CSV table of C-alpha atoms in Angstrom, one decimal:
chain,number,residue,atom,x,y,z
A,1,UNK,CA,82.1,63.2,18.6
A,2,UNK,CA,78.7,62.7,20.8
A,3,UNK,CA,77.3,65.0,18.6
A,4,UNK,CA,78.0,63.0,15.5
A,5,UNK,CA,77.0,59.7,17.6
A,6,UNK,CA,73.4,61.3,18.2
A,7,UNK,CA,73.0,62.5,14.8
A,8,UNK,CA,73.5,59.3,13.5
A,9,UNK,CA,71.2,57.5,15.7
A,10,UNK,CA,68.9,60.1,15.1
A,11,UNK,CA,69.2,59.4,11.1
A,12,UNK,CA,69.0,55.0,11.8
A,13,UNK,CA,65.9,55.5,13.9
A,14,UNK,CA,64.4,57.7,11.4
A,15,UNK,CA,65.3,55.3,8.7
A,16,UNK,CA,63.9,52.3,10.4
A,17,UNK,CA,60.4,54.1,11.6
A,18,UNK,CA,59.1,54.9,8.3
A,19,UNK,CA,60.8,52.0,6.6
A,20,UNK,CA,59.2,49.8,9.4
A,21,UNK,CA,56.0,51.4,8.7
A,22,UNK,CA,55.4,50.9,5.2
A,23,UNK,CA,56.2,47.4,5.3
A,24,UNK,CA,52.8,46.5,6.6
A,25,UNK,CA,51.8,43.5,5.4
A,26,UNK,CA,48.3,43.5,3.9
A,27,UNK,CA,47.9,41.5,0.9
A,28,UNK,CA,46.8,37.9,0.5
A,29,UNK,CA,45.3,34.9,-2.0
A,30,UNK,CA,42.4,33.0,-2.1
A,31,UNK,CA,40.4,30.4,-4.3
A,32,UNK,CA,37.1,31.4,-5.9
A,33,UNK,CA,35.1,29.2,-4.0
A,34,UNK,CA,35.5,27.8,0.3
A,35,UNK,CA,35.5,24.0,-1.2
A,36,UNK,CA,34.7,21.7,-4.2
A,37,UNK,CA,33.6,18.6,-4.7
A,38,UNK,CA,33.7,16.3,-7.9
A,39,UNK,CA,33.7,13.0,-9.0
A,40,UNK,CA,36.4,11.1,-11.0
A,41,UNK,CA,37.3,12.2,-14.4
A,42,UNK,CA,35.7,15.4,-13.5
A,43,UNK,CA,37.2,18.5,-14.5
A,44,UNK,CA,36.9,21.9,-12.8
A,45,UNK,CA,38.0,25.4,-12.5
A,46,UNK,CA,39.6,27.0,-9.3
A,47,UNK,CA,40.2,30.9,-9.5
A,48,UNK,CA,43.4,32.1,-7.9
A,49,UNK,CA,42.2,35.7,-6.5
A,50,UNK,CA,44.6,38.4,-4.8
A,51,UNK,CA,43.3,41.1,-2.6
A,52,UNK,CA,46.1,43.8,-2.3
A,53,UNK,CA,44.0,45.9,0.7
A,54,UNK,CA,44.7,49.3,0.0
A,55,UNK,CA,48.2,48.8,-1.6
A,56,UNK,CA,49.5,49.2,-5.2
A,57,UNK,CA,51.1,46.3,-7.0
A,58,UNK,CA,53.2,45.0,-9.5
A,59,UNK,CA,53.0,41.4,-9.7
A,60,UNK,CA,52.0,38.3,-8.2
A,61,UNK,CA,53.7,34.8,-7.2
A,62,UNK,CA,51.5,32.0,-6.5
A,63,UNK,CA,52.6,28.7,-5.6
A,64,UNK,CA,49.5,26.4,-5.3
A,65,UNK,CA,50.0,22.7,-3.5
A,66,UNK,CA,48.0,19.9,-3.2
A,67,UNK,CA,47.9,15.7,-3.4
A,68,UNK,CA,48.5,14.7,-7.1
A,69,UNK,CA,47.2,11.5,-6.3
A,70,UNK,CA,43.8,12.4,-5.9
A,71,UNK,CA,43.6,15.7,-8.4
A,72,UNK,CA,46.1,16.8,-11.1
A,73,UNK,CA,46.4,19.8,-12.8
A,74,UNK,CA,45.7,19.9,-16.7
A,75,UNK,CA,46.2,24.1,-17.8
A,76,UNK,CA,46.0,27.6,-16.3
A,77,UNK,CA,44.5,30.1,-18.4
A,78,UNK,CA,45.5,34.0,-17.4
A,79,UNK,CA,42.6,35.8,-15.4
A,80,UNK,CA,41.5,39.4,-15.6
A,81,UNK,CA,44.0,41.1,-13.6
A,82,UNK,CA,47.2,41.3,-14.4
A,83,UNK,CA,47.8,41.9,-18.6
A,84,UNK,CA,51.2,39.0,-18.3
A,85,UNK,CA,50.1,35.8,-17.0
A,86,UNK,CA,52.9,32.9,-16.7
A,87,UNK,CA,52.7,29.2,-15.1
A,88,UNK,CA,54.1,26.5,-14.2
A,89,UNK,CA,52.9,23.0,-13.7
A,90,UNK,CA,54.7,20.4,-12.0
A,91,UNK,CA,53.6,17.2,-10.1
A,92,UNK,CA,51.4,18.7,-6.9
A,93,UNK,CA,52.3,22.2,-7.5
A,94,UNK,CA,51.1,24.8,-9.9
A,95,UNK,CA,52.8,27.9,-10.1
A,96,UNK,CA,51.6,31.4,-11.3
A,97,UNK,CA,52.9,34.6,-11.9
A,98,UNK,CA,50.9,38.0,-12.8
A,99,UNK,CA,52.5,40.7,-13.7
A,100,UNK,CA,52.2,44.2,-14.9
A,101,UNK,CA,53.7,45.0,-18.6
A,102,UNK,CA,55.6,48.4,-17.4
A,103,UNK,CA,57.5,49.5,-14.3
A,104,UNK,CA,55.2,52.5,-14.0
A,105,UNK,CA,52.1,50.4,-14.0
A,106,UNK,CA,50.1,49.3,-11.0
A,107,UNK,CA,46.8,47.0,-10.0
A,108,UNK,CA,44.5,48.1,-7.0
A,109,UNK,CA,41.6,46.4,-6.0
A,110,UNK,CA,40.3,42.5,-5.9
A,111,UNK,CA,41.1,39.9,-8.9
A,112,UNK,CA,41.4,36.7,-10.8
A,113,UNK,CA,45.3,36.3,-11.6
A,114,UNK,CA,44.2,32.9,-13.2
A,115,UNK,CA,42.3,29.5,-13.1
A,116,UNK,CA,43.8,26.6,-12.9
A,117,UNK,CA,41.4,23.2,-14.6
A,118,UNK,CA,41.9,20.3,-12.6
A,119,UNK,CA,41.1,17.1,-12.9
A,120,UNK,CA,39.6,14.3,-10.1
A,121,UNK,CA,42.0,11.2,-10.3
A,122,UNK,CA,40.4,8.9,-7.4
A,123,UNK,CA,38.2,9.2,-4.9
A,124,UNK,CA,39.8,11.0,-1.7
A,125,UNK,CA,40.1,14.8,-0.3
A,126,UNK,CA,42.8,16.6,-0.6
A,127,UNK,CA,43.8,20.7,0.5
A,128,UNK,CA,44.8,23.4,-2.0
A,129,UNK,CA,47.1,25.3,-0.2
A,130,UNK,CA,49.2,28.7,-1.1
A,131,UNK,CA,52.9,28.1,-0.2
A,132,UNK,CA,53.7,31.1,1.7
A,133,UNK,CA,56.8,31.6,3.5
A,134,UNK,CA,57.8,35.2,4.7
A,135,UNK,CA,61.4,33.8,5.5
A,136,UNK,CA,61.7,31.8,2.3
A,137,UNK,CA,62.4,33.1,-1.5
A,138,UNK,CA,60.8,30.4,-2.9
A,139,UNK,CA,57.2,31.0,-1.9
A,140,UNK,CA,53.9,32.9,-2.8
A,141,UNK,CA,54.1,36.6,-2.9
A,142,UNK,CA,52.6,39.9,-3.8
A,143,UNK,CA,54.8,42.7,-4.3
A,144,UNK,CA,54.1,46.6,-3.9
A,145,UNK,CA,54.3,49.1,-6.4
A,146,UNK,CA,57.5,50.4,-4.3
A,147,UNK,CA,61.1,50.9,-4.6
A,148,UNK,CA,62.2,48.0,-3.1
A,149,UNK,CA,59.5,45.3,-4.6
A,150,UNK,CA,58.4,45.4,-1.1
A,151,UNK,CA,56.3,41.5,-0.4
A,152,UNK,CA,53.4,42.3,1.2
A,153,UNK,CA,51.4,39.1,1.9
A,154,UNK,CA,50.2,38.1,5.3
A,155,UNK,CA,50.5,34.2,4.7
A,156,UNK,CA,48.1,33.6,7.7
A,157,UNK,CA,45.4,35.1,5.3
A,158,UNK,CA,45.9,33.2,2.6
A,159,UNK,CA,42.7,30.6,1.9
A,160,UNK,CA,42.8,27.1,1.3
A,161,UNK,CA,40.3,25.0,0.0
A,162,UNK,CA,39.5,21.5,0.9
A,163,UNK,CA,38.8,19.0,-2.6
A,164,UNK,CA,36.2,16.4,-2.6
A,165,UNK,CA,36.6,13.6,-5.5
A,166,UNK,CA,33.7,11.4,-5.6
A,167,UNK,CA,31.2,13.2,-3.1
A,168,UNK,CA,28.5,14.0,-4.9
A,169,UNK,CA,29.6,16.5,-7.5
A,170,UNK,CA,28.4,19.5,-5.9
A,171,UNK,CA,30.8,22.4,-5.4
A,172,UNK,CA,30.4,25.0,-2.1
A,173,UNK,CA,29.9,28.6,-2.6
A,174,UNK,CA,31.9,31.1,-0.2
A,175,UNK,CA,29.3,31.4,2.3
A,176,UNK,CA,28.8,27.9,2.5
A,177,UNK,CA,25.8,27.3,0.3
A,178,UNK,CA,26.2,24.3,-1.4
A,179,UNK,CA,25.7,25.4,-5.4
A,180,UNK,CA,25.0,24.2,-8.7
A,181,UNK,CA,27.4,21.0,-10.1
A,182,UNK,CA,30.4,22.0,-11.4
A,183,UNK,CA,30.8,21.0,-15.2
């Protein structure tokens, strides 16, 4: 019977190392750009961009919040990435799914999953933020090319991107370098 007891914890501690192991989190989201600044009636583009690390994956959830009384979203067309692009608009939040067409398919490497065109409402500043939630169902994530759909986003690497309406009309690059109007 202690035999049997061993062998068991033997097999649960196996089980729970290399389970434990491969469920590194290393995947996040960003926007295209650190910030953006435009003026009222302006429209823009902001590119949703995964970065799996080193891991294969499947698909994508997105969901993108920010103040609908300062910018609204007006359309997301599908990016580069993923060959299945699906969304969602609702008042503050835009939600976007990429996805791969087969079970057998993967994506590696850095991409556009979409762009979302939105539009300044008033002046004011307002924060697009990724909804991520490792507790919640109901949240941004990216999922492995595994057998268990493994999410693999580290929310506390997910960008945000502060929104300027009315300040000038000039949008930041990712270093910081201020760049060219958007149109």
């Amino acid at each position: 019977m202690n035999l049997i007891k061993k062998l068991l914890t033997a097999i649960f501690l196996f089980v729970w190392a290399t389970t434990s192991v491969g469920a590194v989190n290393a995947a996040f989201l960003k926007f295209d750009k650190a910030s953006y600044s435009v003026g009222v009636n302006e429209t823009f583009g902001v590119e949703i961009i995964v970065d799996p690390g080193s891991e294969q994956i499947t698909s994508v959830d997105s969901y993108v919040t920010y103040d609908s009384s300062i910018i609204n979203a007006d359309s997301v067309t599908g990016g580069s990435y993923f060959p299945t692009v699906l969304n969602d608009l609702t008042t503050g939040k835009v939600y976007i799914a990429g996805l791969v067409d087969s079970p057998s398919d993967f994506k590696t490497g850095v991409g556009t999953v979409a762009t979302i065109t939105f539009k300044g409402l008033a002046e004011g500043e307002t924060d697009l933020v990724f909804d991520c939630d490792g507790e919640a169902t109901v949240t941004s994530k990216v999922i492995k090319k595994d057998i268990n759909s493994t999410d693999i986003i580290q929310c506390s690497q997910n960008g945000t991107a502060p929104i300027t309406i009315g300040g000038g009309g000039a949008t930041e690059g990712p270093g910081g370098a201020e760049a060219a109007p958007t149109p």
